[in-house]
Amino acid sequence: SAVISQKPSRDICQRGTSLTIQCQVDSQVTMMFWYRQQPGQSLTLIATANQGSEATYESGFVIDKFPISRPNLTFSTLTVSNMSPEDSSIYLCSVGGRLNEQFFGPGTRLTVL
Amino acid sequence: KQEVTQIPAALSVPEGENLVLNCSFTDSAIYNLQWFRQDPGKGLTSLLLIQSSQREQTSGRLNASLDKSSGRSTLYIAASQPGDSATYLCAVPNFGNEKLTFGTGTRLTIIP
């Protein structure tokens, strides 16, 4: 199984500011995924990040709001831009493993005031 | 579009009881189904992955079954313990890629 770390684990931010979340994997992976989990809700996919190409965003998510970088096969960042209280969520990255099993990072708990 | 539903949304049982969590999906063209556990405010821990060719998968006190034709999976937890208290999520990948569609989750509370 893949071991995934995320930074920061949690943060409290003011509206209008931006936060960059880092995701580090202990092995090289082709695809990394970013999910959002709003309070009391299940997970929603934000985008898929492939190394060397632009991220692919799901309906309802745009690059200006959630820019993603994928500089190499073990690392990715997600930025939440111009934050509002509605962005308060847990943000999780995941990777696929053997037999298409997916593994998740510990999540970043974001609160926007 | 795949839709995944979990029933019940919440469940409380006394310690020691066996229990079953349900997951249903609308599109049976899946190649696997995964069960996760999530503790409050935390990330997801993979519990079991069951391939479309399998009917059951077991890990310790957990047993997952899959019936593709009826669009259903169950997670059976034997001899429940207070440490099993968490939210349990099932998820299926979109056919042809690894994007997961998640169920609505079952919040499980084991009463000591």
PDB file of C-alpha atoms in Angstrom, chain A residues 24 31 38-39 55 58 62 80 89-90 92 97-98 104-105 107:
ATOM      1  CA  GLN A  24       3.555  13.532  -0.784  1.00  0.00           C
ATOM      2  CA  MET A  31      -2.355   9.676 -11.227  1.00  0.00           C
ATOM      3  CA  GLN A  38     -17.799  19.269   3.062  1.00  0.00           C
ATOM      4  CA  PRO A  39     -19.151  19.025   6.622  1.00  0.00           C
ATOM      5  CA  ALA A  55      -5.044  18.661 -14.237  1.00  0.00           C
ATOM      6  CA  GLU A  58     -14.683  17.749 -12.542  1.00  0.00           C
ATOM      7  CA  VAL A  62     -12.332  25.350 -12.059  1.00  0.00           C
ATOM      8  CA  VAL A  80      -7.724  26.864  -2.569  1.00  0.00           C
ATOM      9  CA  SER A  89     -13.964  21.271   4.200  1.00  0.00           C
ATOM     10  CA  ILE A  90     -11.579  18.394   4.525  1.00  0.00           C
ATOM     11  CA  LEU A  92      -7.889  14.743   0.667  1.00  0.00           C
ATOM     12  CA  GLY A  97      -2.323   1.179  -6.171  1.00  0.00           C
ATOM     13  CA  ARG A  98      -2.167  -2.441  -7.123  1.00  0.00           C
ATOM     14  CA  PHE A 104      -5.906   8.275   0.854  1.00  0.00           C
ATOM     15  CA  GLY A 105      -3.874  10.794   2.735  1.00  0.00           C
ATOM     16  CA  GLY A 107      -6.610  14.974   4.940  1.00  0.00           C
TER      17      GLY A 107
END
